[in-house]
Amino acid sequence: MLSKNTLLTSIFSLGLISVLASCDGANSKTGKNSTSTADSSKTNTVTEEKVANPYQPIDSAKYFALHKALANGDTTGLWPVKNQPVPSPGAILPFKRVVVYYGNLYSKKMGALGEYAPKEMWRRLNAEVKRWEKADPTTPVQAGIHYIAVVAQGDGGKDGKYRFRMPDKQIDSALKIAKMHDGIVFLDIQVSLSTIQQELPLLEKYLKLPHVHLGIDPEFSMKTGHRPGTKIGTYDAEDINYCTNYLAKLVKEHNLPAKMLVVHRFTKGMVTNYKNIKLRPEVQIVMHMDGWGEPELKKGTYRHWIREQPVQFTGFKLFYKNDLKKAPNRLMTPEELLKLSPKPIYIQYQ
């Protein structure tokens, strides 16, 4: 079984206090005034019109052709995924590969995003983008950041939920960092002893933004009541369907481009009943290989729990430090990852 950074060590020592503010979202409809010319004394009537989605519709033929190409000669019959919908306008996948840095701004130990000052972080991330563009020149790269907005921690806190919600000012800072190079943003949730149903709605004002997407981490969904980091947690298809339904409603109500949902995974038990996961036009699901180790071990995990349990798209994480701990003591290269079947379309560096 692959191990993984629990992402808790630095949070344990910070003694952080949870702060969360809420804000109403923008109205998704516009009013149109019409005045009667026959009698100007009559009260104006207001007619509500639904605004058309402003994003580019998807070329379905190209979409399915690119999906077939991502299957990369798969002979199992599992890829490309069958019976999936054409995504809503503005969908990023599979037209672009997403390459992101992961972490939290409070800690240098939770990932590259928080380890470096913003300009240096972007210099490094852009260097990775160039490597991917060189390895696969047919697929443009969309850069971004994957920010842990709800962090598992060792202290139970006042409510005993063992998670810390990042204050709005920290999430706002993450969005500003992404904007420096027109990056997209993923807000990641580690629920611990809370639930995704409790935590997700608190991020709604950010998820209403067109460039903000969602990540969820089953490792820290502690349905058994254990403290995070002592056991590997789990999500069921029901939890994932809750997230996609929530995001789909935001897309439809606010005329947003299709959202992405990244689901971390590196064991069988982290996701249960995968065949019951529902695909929706408004949400693109990425099953993300999140474990660390030597290349052969990582490829084995990808093959068993990502390739053999297909959902829609796949992702792959590279750890700058932990992947180097065992021989051959190196990161996998873009060229190596592009030989996988299916090819990952979401790449995350920690």
mmCIF file of C-alpha atoms in Angstrom:
data_model
loop_
_atom_site.group_PDB
_atom_site.id
_atom_site.type_symbol
_atom_site.label_atom_id
_atom_site.label_comp_id
_atom_site.label_asym_id
_atom_site.label_seq_id
_atom_site.Cartn_x
_atom_site.Cartn_y
_atom_site.Cartn_z
ATOM 1 C CA MET A 1 0.000 0.000 0.000
ATOM 2 C CA LEU A 2 1.283 3.440 -0.836
ATOM 3 C CA SER A 3 1.955 5.857 1.994
ATOM 4 C CA LYS A 4 1.277 9.557 1.822
ATOM 5 C CA ASN A 5 2.073 12.736 3.735
ATOM 6 C CA THR A 6 -0.700 13.164 6.239
ATOM 7 C CA LEU A 7 -0.309 16.925 5.884
ATOM 8 C CA LEU A 8 -0.882 17.215 9.600
ATOM 9 C CA THR A 9 2.554 17.808 11.120
ATOM 10 C CA SER A 10 2.786 21.507 10.434
ATOM 11 C CA ILE A 11 -0.832 22.127 11.397
ATOM 12 C CA PHE A 12 -0.362 20.384 14.750
ATOM 13 C CA SER A 13 2.287 22.892 15.733
ATOM 14 C CA LEU A 14 0.484 26.022 14.610
ATOM 15 C CA GLY A 15 -2.364 26.082 17.132
ATOM 16 C CA LEU A 16 -4.579 27.747 14.547
ATOM 17 C CA ILE A 17 -8.009 29.148 15.374
ATOM 18 C CA SER A 18 -10.854 28.556 12.926
ATOM 19 C CA VAL A 19 -12.292 31.622 11.255
ATOM 20 C CA LEU A 20 -14.963 31.543 8.558
ATOM 21 C CA ALA A 21 -17.054 34.330 7.092
ATOM 22 C CA SER A 22 -19.997 33.948 4.756
ATOM 23 C CA CYS A 23 -21.160 36.100 1.905
ATOM 24 C CA ASP A 24 -24.201 36.062 -0.358
ATOM 25 C CA GLY A 25 -23.559 35.169 -3.990
ATOM 26 C CA ALA A 26 -24.532 37.196 -7.024
ATOM 27 C CA ASN A 27 -27.997 36.894 -8.541
ATOM 28 C CA SER A 28 -28.037 34.687 -11.608
ATOM 29 C CA LYS A 29 -30.835 36.544 -13.358
ATOM 30 C CA THR A 30 -31.198 40.036 -14.754
ATOM 31 C CA GLY A 31 -34.295 42.168 -14.878
ATOM 32 C CA LYS A 32 -35.595 43.859 -18.034
ATOM 33 C CA ASN A 33 -37.916 46.858 -17.681
ATOM 34 C CA SER A 34 -40.737 47.356 -20.205
ATOM 35 C CA THR A 35 -43.019 50.429 -20.100
ATOM 36 C CA SER A 36 -46.471 50.563 -21.715
ATOM 37 C CA THR A 37 -46.670 53.243 -24.462
ATOM 38 C CA ALA A 38 -50.483 53.314 -24.276
ATOM 39 C CA ASP A 39 -50.631 54.527 -20.705
ATOM 40 C CA SER A 40 -47.464 55.952 -19.174
ATOM 41 C CA SER A 41 -49.129 56.186 -15.786
ATOM 42 C CA LYS A 42 -49.174 52.405 -15.418
ATOM 43 C CA THR A 43 -46.578 50.814 -13.179
ATOM 44 C CA ASN A 44 -43.629 49.392 -15.096
ATOM 45 C CA THR A 45 -43.599 45.614 -15.303
ATOM 46 C CA VAL A 46 -40.434 43.572 -14.889
ATOM 47 C CA THR A 47 -39.831 40.499 -16.978
ATOM 48 C CA GLU A 48 -37.110 38.097 -15.875
ATOM 49 C CA GLU A 49 -35.087 36.482 -18.627
ATOM 50 C CA LYS A 50 -32.628 33.687 -18.102
ATOM 51 C CA VAL A 51 -29.197 34.755 -19.296
ATOM 52 C CA ALA A 52 -27.671 32.431 -21.879
ATOM 53 C CA ASN A 53 -24.471 30.645 -20.910
ATOM 54 C CA PRO A 54 -21.684 32.830 -22.336
ATOM 55 C CA TYR A 55 -19.099 30.049 -22.657
ATOM 56 C CA GLN A 56 -18.120 28.202 -25.804
ATOM 57 C CA PRO A 57 -20.274 25.129 -26.523
ATOM 58 C CA ILE A 58 -18.413 21.841 -26.709
ATOM 59 C CA ASP A 59 -17.590 20.212 -30.034
ATOM 60 C CA SER A 60 -18.828 16.717 -29.192
ATOM 61 C CA ALA A 61 -16.913 15.011 -32.001
ATOM 62 C CA LYS A 62 -13.643 16.550 -30.851
ATOM 63 C CA TYR A 63 -14.462 15.788 -27.224
ATOM 64 C CA PHE A 64 -14.927 12.070 -27.834
ATOM 65 C CA ALA A 65 -11.934 11.914 -30.186
ATOM 66 C CA LEU A 66 -9.708 13.389 -27.472
ATOM 67 C CA HIS A 67 -11.174 10.970 -24.957
ATOM 68 C CA LYS A 68 -10.230 8.085 -27.213
ATOM 69 C CA ALA A 69 -6.712 9.485 -27.526
ATOM 70 C CA LEU A 70 -6.410 9.679 -23.729
ATOM 71 C CA ALA A 71 -7.228 5.967 -23.513
ATOM 72 C CA ASN A 72 -3.794 5.504 -25.103
ATOM 73 C CA GLY A 73 -4.458 2.150 -26.701
ATOM 74 C CA ASP A 74 -6.140 0.642 -23.640
ATOM 75 C CA THR A 75 -7.094 -2.955 -24.352
ATOM 76 C CA THR A 76 -9.237 -3.651 -21.281
ATOM 77 C CA GLY A 77 -12.374 -2.140 -22.778
ATOM 78 C CA LEU A 78 -12.645 0.180 -19.780
ATOM 79 C CA TRP A 79 -11.286 3.261 -21.526
ATOM 80 C CA PRO A 80 -12.508 5.546 -22.886
ATOM 81 C CA VAL A 81 -15.385 5.589 -20.393
ATOM 82 C CA LYS A 82 -18.656 4.689 -22.058
ATOM 83 C CA ASN A 83 -21.999 6.479 -21.880
ATOM 84 C CA GLN A 84 -20.666 9.763 -20.612
ATOM 85 C CA PRO A 85 -22.362 13.065 -21.367
ATOM 86 C CA VAL A 86 -20.983 15.867 -23.504
ATOM 87 C CA PRO A 87 -19.878 18.476 -20.950
ATOM 88 C CA SER A 88 -21.425 21.880 -20.446
ATOM 89 C CA PRO A 89 -19.963 24.910 -22.269
ATOM 90 C CA GLY A 90 -16.567 26.083 -21.098
ATOM 91 C CA ALA A 91 -15.300 22.639 -20.058
ATOM 92 C CA ILE A 92 -11.505 22.465 -19.751
ATOM 93 C CA LEU A 93 -10.971 18.690 -20.003
ATOM 94 C CA PRO A 94 -9.742 17.021 -22.182
ATOM 95 C CA PHE A 95 -9.014 20.043 -24.358
ATOM 96 C CA LYS A 96 -6.284 21.169 -21.949
ATOM 97 C CA ARG A 97 -4.121 19.361 -19.413
ATOM 98 C CA VAL A 98 -4.321 20.894 -15.944
ATOM 99 C CA VAL A 99 -0.995 21.243 -14.081
ATOM 100 C CA VAL A 100 -1.101 22.592 -10.524
ATOM 101 C CA TYR A 101 0.905 23.184 -7.380
ATOM 102 C CA TYR A 102 -0.655 21.867 -4.156
ATOM 103 C CA GLY A 103 -0.435 23.114 -0.590
ATOM 104 C CA ASN A 104 -1.494 25.613 2.033
ATOM 105 C CA LEU A 105 -0.197 29.127 2.630
ATOM 106 C CA TYR A 106 0.245 28.550 6.374
ATOM 107 C CA SER A 107 2.834 25.811 5.921
ATOM 108 C CA LYS A 108 6.013 25.145 3.978
ATOM 109 C CA LYS A 109 5.679 21.405 4.670
ATOM 110 C CA MET A 110 2.306 20.738 3.073
ATOM 111 C CA GLY A 111 3.313 21.296 -0.523
ATOM 112 C CA ALA A 112 5.064 23.487 -3.067
ATOM 113 C CA LEU A 113 2.269 26.060 -3.020
ATOM 114 C CA GLY A 114 3.113 27.161 0.516
ATOM 115 C CA GLU A 115 6.832 26.407 0.386
ATOM 116 C CA TYR A 116 7.796 29.282 -1.911
ATOM 117 C CA ALA A 117 6.949 32.953 -2.198
ATOM 118 C CA PRO A 118 4.347 33.529 -4.950
ATOM 119 C CA LYS A 119 6.742 34.743 -7.657
ATOM 120 C CA GLU A 120 9.161 31.881 -7.047
ATOM 121 C CA MET A 121 6.301 29.400 -6.880
ATOM 122 C CA TRP A 122 5.062 30.562 -10.272
ATOM 123 C CA ARG A 123 8.577 30.434 -11.732
ATOM 124 C CA ARG A 124 8.820 26.785 -10.723
ATOM 125 C CA LEU A 125 5.288 25.891 -11.776
ATOM 126 C CA ASN A 126 5.743 27.543 -15.172
ATOM 127 C CA ALA A 127 8.898 25.471 -15.654
ATOM 128 C CA GLU A 128 6.806 22.323 -15.101
ATOM 129 C CA VAL A 129 4.207 23.627 -17.549
ATOM 130 C CA LYS A 130 6.899 24.009 -20.210
ATOM 131 C CA ARG A 131 8.042 20.428 -19.623
ATOM 132 C CA TRP A 132 4.518 19.178 -20.201
ATOM 133 C CA GLU A 133 4.061 21.325 -23.289
ATOM 134 C CA LYS A 134 7.294 19.912 -24.706
ATOM 135 C CA ALA A 135 6.331 16.315 -23.870
ATOM 136 C CA ASP A 136 2.822 16.658 -25.330
ATOM 137 C CA PRO A 137 2.712 19.632 -27.724
ATOM 138 C CA THR A 138 -0.770 18.662 -28.959
ATOM 139 C CA THR A 139 -2.355 19.374 -25.564
ATOM 140 C CA PRO A 140 -2.293 22.958 -24.192
ATOM 141 C CA VAL A 141 -1.676 23.325 -20.467
ATOM 142 C CA GLN A 142 -3.869 25.186 -18.011
ATOM 143 C CA ALA A 143 -1.857 26.062 -14.907
ATOM 144 C CA GLY A 144 -3.339 26.578 -11.478
ATOM 145 C CA ILE A 145 -3.110 26.035 -7.750
ATOM 146 C CA HIS A 146 -4.745 23.413 -5.563
ATOM 147 C CA TYR A 147 -5.274 25.031 -2.177
ATOM 148 C CA ILE A 148 -6.280 23.118 0.968
ATOM 149 C CA ALA A 149 -9.177 25.220 2.249
ATOM 150 C CA VAL A 150 -10.263 22.828 5.023
ATOM 151 C CA VAL A 151 -7.290 21.140 6.692
ATOM 152 C CA ALA A 152 -7.236 17.992 8.845
ATOM 153 C CA GLN A 153 -5.461 18.618 12.142
ATOM 154 C CA GLY A 154 -4.428 16.830 15.327
ATOM 155 C CA ASP A 155 -6.404 19.103 17.635
ATOM 156 C CA GLY A 156 -10.108 18.336 17.788
ATOM 157 C CA GLY A 157 -11.017 22.006 18.199
ATOM 158 C CA LYS A 158 -14.081 23.306 20.047
ATOM 159 C CA ASP A 159 -16.467 21.050 18.146
ATOM 160 C CA GLY A 160 -14.224 17.967 18.155
ATOM 161 C CA LYS A 161 -14.158 17.716 14.355
ATOM 162 C CA TYR A 162 -10.360 17.774 13.898
ATOM 163 C CA ARG A 163 -10.398 20.176 10.976
ATOM 164 C CA PHE A 164 -9.471 23.802 10.496
ATOM 165 C CA ARG A 165 -11.367 25.993 8.048
ATOM 166 C CA MET A 166 -9.099 28.518 6.412
ATOM 167 C CA PRO A 167 -10.130 32.135 7.003
ATOM 168 C CA ASP A 168 -11.521 34.001 4.008
ATOM 169 C CA LYS A 169 -8.472 36.253 3.872
ATOM 170 C CA GLN A 170 -6.269 33.214 3.282
ATOM 171 C CA ILE A 171 -8.503 31.861 0.508
ATOM 172 C CA ASP A 172 -8.601 35.343 -1.014
ATOM 173 C CA SER A 173 -4.785 35.356 -0.982
ATOM 174 C CA ALA A 174 -4.737 32.024 -2.813
ATOM 175 C CA LEU A 175 -7.044 33.439 -5.476
ATOM 176 C CA LYS A 176 -4.790 36.476 -5.879
ATOM 177 C CA ILE A 177 -1.748 34.235 -6.302
ATOM 178 C CA ALA A 178 -3.529 32.255 -9.016
ATOM 179 C CA LYS A 179 -4.503 35.454 -10.795
ATOM 180 C CA MET A 180 -0.836 36.446 -11.175
ATOM 181 C CA HIS A 181 -0.588 34.079 -14.158
ATOM 182 C CA ASP A 182 -4.254 33.559 -15.071
ATOM 183 C CA GLY A 183 -4.342 30.317 -13.118
ATOM 184 C CA ILE A 184 -7.391 28.373 -12.070
ATOM 185 C CA VAL A 185 -8.017 27.382 -8.444
ATOM 186 C CA PHE A 186 -9.032 24.154 -6.738
ATOM 187 C CA LEU A 187 -10.279 24.427 -3.168
ATOM 188 C CA ASP A 188 -9.598 21.172 -1.339
ATOM 189 C CA ILE A 189 -11.572 19.827 1.614
ATOM 190 C CA GLN A 190 -10.277 17.453 4.317
ATOM 191 C CA VAL A 191 -13.377 16.920 6.465
ATOM 192 C CA SER A 192 -11.889 14.753 9.262
ATOM 193 C CA LEU A 193 -14.789 14.072 11.692
ATOM 194 C CA SER A 194 -17.021 16.580 9.940
ATOM 195 C CA THR A 195 -18.794 15.689 6.688
ATOM 196 C CA ILE A 196 -18.637 16.915 3.116
ATOM 197 C CA GLN A 197 -22.302 17.890 3.450
ATOM 198 C CA GLN A 198 -21.358 20.268 6.276
ATOM 199 C CA GLU A 199 -18.184 21.712 4.764
ATOM 200 C CA LEU A 200 -18.896 22.138 1.053
ATOM 201 C CA PRO A 201 -21.706 24.736 1.316
ATOM 202 C CA LEU A 202 -19.411 27.025 3.329
ATOM 203 C CA LEU A 203 -17.254 27.491 0.221
ATOM 204 C CA GLU A 204 -20.142 28.307 -2.099
ATOM 205 C CA LYS A 205 -19.294 31.973 -2.623
ATOM 206 C CA TYR A 206 -15.917 30.896 -4.031
ATOM 207 C CA LEU A 207 -17.309 28.028 -6.088
ATOM 208 C CA LYS A 208 -19.643 30.519 -7.783
ATOM 209 C CA LEU A 209 -16.542 32.023 -9.405
ATOM 210 C CA PRO A 210 -15.955 30.644 -12.917
ATOM 211 C CA HIS A 211 -12.305 29.733 -12.355
ATOM 212 C CA VAL A 212 -12.717 27.959 -8.988
ATOM 213 C CA HIS A 213 -13.098 24.173 -8.799
ATOM 214 C CA LEU A 214 -13.291 21.564 -6.032
ATOM 215 C CA GLY A 215 -11.080 18.837 -4.559
ATOM 216 C CA ILE A 216 -12.082 16.296 -1.914
ATOM 217 C CA ASP A 217 -9.770 13.982 0.006
ATOM 218 C CA PRO A 218 -11.193 10.636 1.184
ATOM 219 C CA GLU A 219 -8.022 9.964 3.205
ATOM 220 C CA PHE A 220 -9.244 12.453 5.795
ATOM 221 C CA SER A 221 -12.953 11.557 5.748
ATOM 222 C CA MET A 222 -13.043 9.714 9.060
ATOM 223 C CA LYS A 223 -16.439 8.010 9.016
ATOM 224 C CA THR A 224 -15.247 5.546 11.688
ATOM 225 C CA GLY A 225 -14.610 8.338 14.191
ATOM 226 C CA HIS A 226 -10.845 7.800 14.279
ATOM 227 C CA ARG A 227 -8.555 10.803 14.450
ATOM 228 C CA PRO A 228 -7.193 11.864 11.040
ATOM 229 C CA GLY A 229 -3.789 10.409 10.330
ATOM 230 C CA THR A 230 -4.387 7.252 12.377
ATOM 231 C CA LYS A 231 -6.441 5.495 9.691
ATOM 232 C CA ILE A 232 -7.087 6.051 5.991
ATOM 233 C CA GLY A 233 -10.576 7.467 5.501
ATOM 234 C CA THR A 234 -13.192 6.896 2.840
ATOM 235 C CA TYR A 235 -15.895 8.396 0.643
ATOM 236 C CA ASP A 236 -18.751 6.533 -0.965
ATOM 237 C CA ALA A 237 -20.238 7.225 -4.381
ATOM 238 C CA GLU A 238 -23.080 8.884 -2.485
ATOM 239 C CA ASP A 239 -20.676 11.539 -1.153
ATOM 240 C CA ILE A 240 -19.184 12.146 -4.587
ATOM 241 C CA ASN A 241 -22.653 12.398 -6.101
ATOM 242 C CA TYR A 242 -23.576 14.968 -3.462
ATOM 243 C CA CYS A 243 -20.603 17.093 -4.556
ATOM 244 C CA THR A 244 -21.325 16.841 -8.269
ATOM 245 C CA ASN A 245 -25.015 17.615 -7.738
ATOM 246 C CA TYR A 246 -24.080 20.662 -5.669
ATOM 247 C CA LEU A 247 -21.635 21.909 -8.290
ATOM 248 C CA ALA A 248 -24.052 21.180 -11.145
ATOM 249 C CA LYS A 249 -26.698 23.365 -9.524
ATOM 250 C CA LEU A 250 -24.219 26.244 -9.235
ATOM 251 C CA VAL A 251 -23.258 25.867 -12.884
ATOM 252 C CA LYS A 252 -26.880 25.934 -14.038
ATOM 253 C CA GLU A 253 -28.086 28.681 -11.718
ATOM 254 C CA HIS A 254 -25.169 31.047 -12.342
ATOM 255 C CA ASN A 255 -24.301 30.237 -15.966
ATOM 256 C CA LEU A 256 -20.831 29.013 -15.094
ATOM 257 C CA PRO A 257 -18.431 26.950 -17.184
ATOM 258 C CA ALA A 258 -18.315 23.257 -16.352
ATOM 259 C CA LYS A 259 -16.681 22.596 -12.981
ATOM 260 C CA MET A 260 -14.001 20.038 -12.162
ATOM 261 C CA LEU A 261 -14.070 17.749 -9.126
ATOM 262 C CA VAL A 262 -10.785 16.105 -8.121
ATOM 263 C CA VAL A 263 -11.080 13.011 -5.902
ATOM 264 C CA HIS A 264 -7.831 11.885 -4.244
ATOM 265 C CA ARG A 265 -7.202 8.152 -4.136
ATOM 266 C CA PHE A 266 -4.406 5.664 -3.459
ATOM 267 C CA THR A 267 -6.177 2.653 -1.893
ATOM 268 C CA LYS A 268 -9.196 0.533 -2.759
ATOM 269 C CA GLY A 269 -11.118 1.522 0.361
ATOM 270 C CA MET A 270 -10.791 5.263 -0.163
ATOM 271 C CA VAL A 271 -13.651 5.187 -2.703
ATOM 272 C CA THR A 272 -16.517 2.703 -2.407
ATOM 273 C CA ASN A 273 -19.219 1.797 -4.940
ATOM 274 C CA TYR A 274 -17.469 3.638 -7.751
ATOM 275 C CA LYS A 275 -19.906 2.201 -10.305
ATOM 276 C CA ASN A 276 -22.657 4.274 -8.681
ATOM 277 C CA ILE A 277 -20.884 7.583 -9.321
ATOM 278 C CA LYS A 278 -23.109 9.666 -11.586
ATOM 279 C CA LEU A 279 -21.674 11.628 -14.485
ATOM 280 C CA ARG A 280 -23.193 15.042 -15.146
ATOM 281 C CA PRO A 281 -22.609 17.464 -18.046
ATOM 282 C CA GLU A 282 -21.867 20.278 -15.594
ATOM 283 C CA VAL A 283 -19.061 18.519 -13.668
ATOM 284 C CA GLN A 284 -15.914 16.757 -14.856
ATOM 285 C CA ILE A 285 -14.643 14.152 -12.375
ATOM 286 C CA VAL A 286 -10.930 13.419 -12.010
ATOM 287 C CA MET A 287 -9.905 10.325 -10.049
ATOM 288 C CA HIS A 288 -6.481 11.381 -8.849
ATOM 289 C CA MET A 289 -3.656 8.959 -7.987
ATOM 290 C CA ASP A 290 -2.428 10.567 -4.794
ATOM 291 C CA GLY A 291 0.153 8.176 -3.357
ATOM 292 C CA TRP A 292 3.899 8.605 -3.067
ATOM 293 C CA GLY A 293 6.748 6.193 -3.659
ATOM 294 C CA GLU A 294 9.087 4.886 -6.327
ATOM 295 C CA PRO A 295 7.899 4.908 -9.958
ATOM 296 C CA GLU A 296 6.946 1.206 -10.188
ATOM 297 C CA LEU A 297 4.909 1.406 -6.997
ATOM 298 C CA LYS A 298 3.096 4.515 -8.193
ATOM 299 C CA LYS A 299 2.335 2.936 -11.551
ATOM 300 C CA GLY A 300 0.947 -0.140 -9.802
ATOM 301 C CA THR A 301 -1.386 1.941 -7.671
ATOM 302 C CA TYR A 302 -2.529 3.870 -10.732
ATOM 303 C CA ARG A 303 -3.196 0.638 -12.584
ATOM 304 C CA HIS A 304 -5.190 -1.038 -9.785
ATOM 305 C CA TRP A 305 -7.286 1.766 -8.328
ATOM 306 C CA ILE A 306 -7.512 4.361 -11.105
ATOM 307 C CA ARG A 307 -7.315 2.457 -14.386
ATOM 308 C CA GLU A 308 -9.286 -0.611 -13.295
ATOM 309 C CA GLN A 309 -12.074 1.400 -11.636
ATOM 310 C CA PRO A 310 -12.893 3.966 -14.341
ATOM 311 C CA VAL A 311 -15.025 6.997 -13.625
ATOM 312 C CA GLN A 312 -14.239 9.752 -16.171
ATOM 313 C CA PHE A 313 -10.782 11.410 -16.152
ATOM 314 C CA THR A 314 -7.554 10.556 -14.341
ATOM 315 C CA GLY A 315 -4.916 12.513 -12.448
ATOM 316 C CA PHE A 316 -1.454 11.822 -11.061
ATOM 317 C CA LYS A 317 0.444 13.437 -8.184
ATOM 318 C CA LEU A 318 4.208 13.904 -7.991
ATOM 319 C CA PHE A 319 5.898 14.547 -4.623
ATOM 320 C CA TYR A 320 9.079 16.608 -4.810
ATOM 321 C CA LYS A 321 10.400 15.076 -1.583
ATOM 322 C CA ASN A 322 8.639 11.817 -0.741
ATOM 323 C CA ASP A 323 8.960 10.301 -4.215
ATOM 324 C CA LEU A 324 12.738 10.530 -3.807
ATOM 325 C CA LYS A 325 12.977 8.448 -0.627
ATOM 326 C CA LYS A 326 13.506 5.094 -2.342
ATOM 327 C CA ALA A 327 15.550 4.008 -5.354
ATOM 328 C CA PRO A 328 15.726 5.156 -8.083
ATOM 329 C CA ASN A 329 15.277 8.374 -6.024
ATOM 330 C CA ARG A 330 13.685 10.474 -8.747
ATOM 331 C CA LEU A 331 10.397 11.921 -9.934
ATOM 332 C CA MET A 332 8.549 10.354 -12.812
ATOM 333 C CA THR A 333 8.809 12.469 -15.960
ATOM 334 C CA PRO A 334 6.018 13.787 -18.182
ATOM 335 C CA GLU A 335 7.209 11.398 -20.883
ATOM 336 C CA GLU A 336 6.774 8.420 -18.540
ATOM 337 C CA LEU A 337 3.330 9.517 -17.405
ATOM 338 C CA LEU A 338 2.204 9.952 -21.004
ATOM 339 C CA LYS A 339 2.890 6.244 -21.561
ATOM 340 C CA LEU A 340 0.268 5.296 -18.985
ATOM 341 C CA SER A 341 -3.076 3.977 -20.108
ATOM 342 C CA PRO A 342 -5.139 6.065 -19.754
ATOM 343 C CA LYS A 343 -3.023 9.210 -19.897
ATOM 344 C CA PRO A 344 -3.561 11.466 -16.864
ATOM 345 C CA ILE A 345 -5.036 14.830 -17.842
ATOM 346 C CA TYR A 346 -4.629 16.417 -14.390
ATOM 347 C CA ILE A 347 -1.133 16.665 -12.871
ATOM 348 C CA GLN A 348 -0.445 17.812 -9.334
ATOM 349 C CA TYR A 349 2.919 18.639 -7.749
ATOM 350 C CA GLN A 350 3.320 18.682 -3.974
#
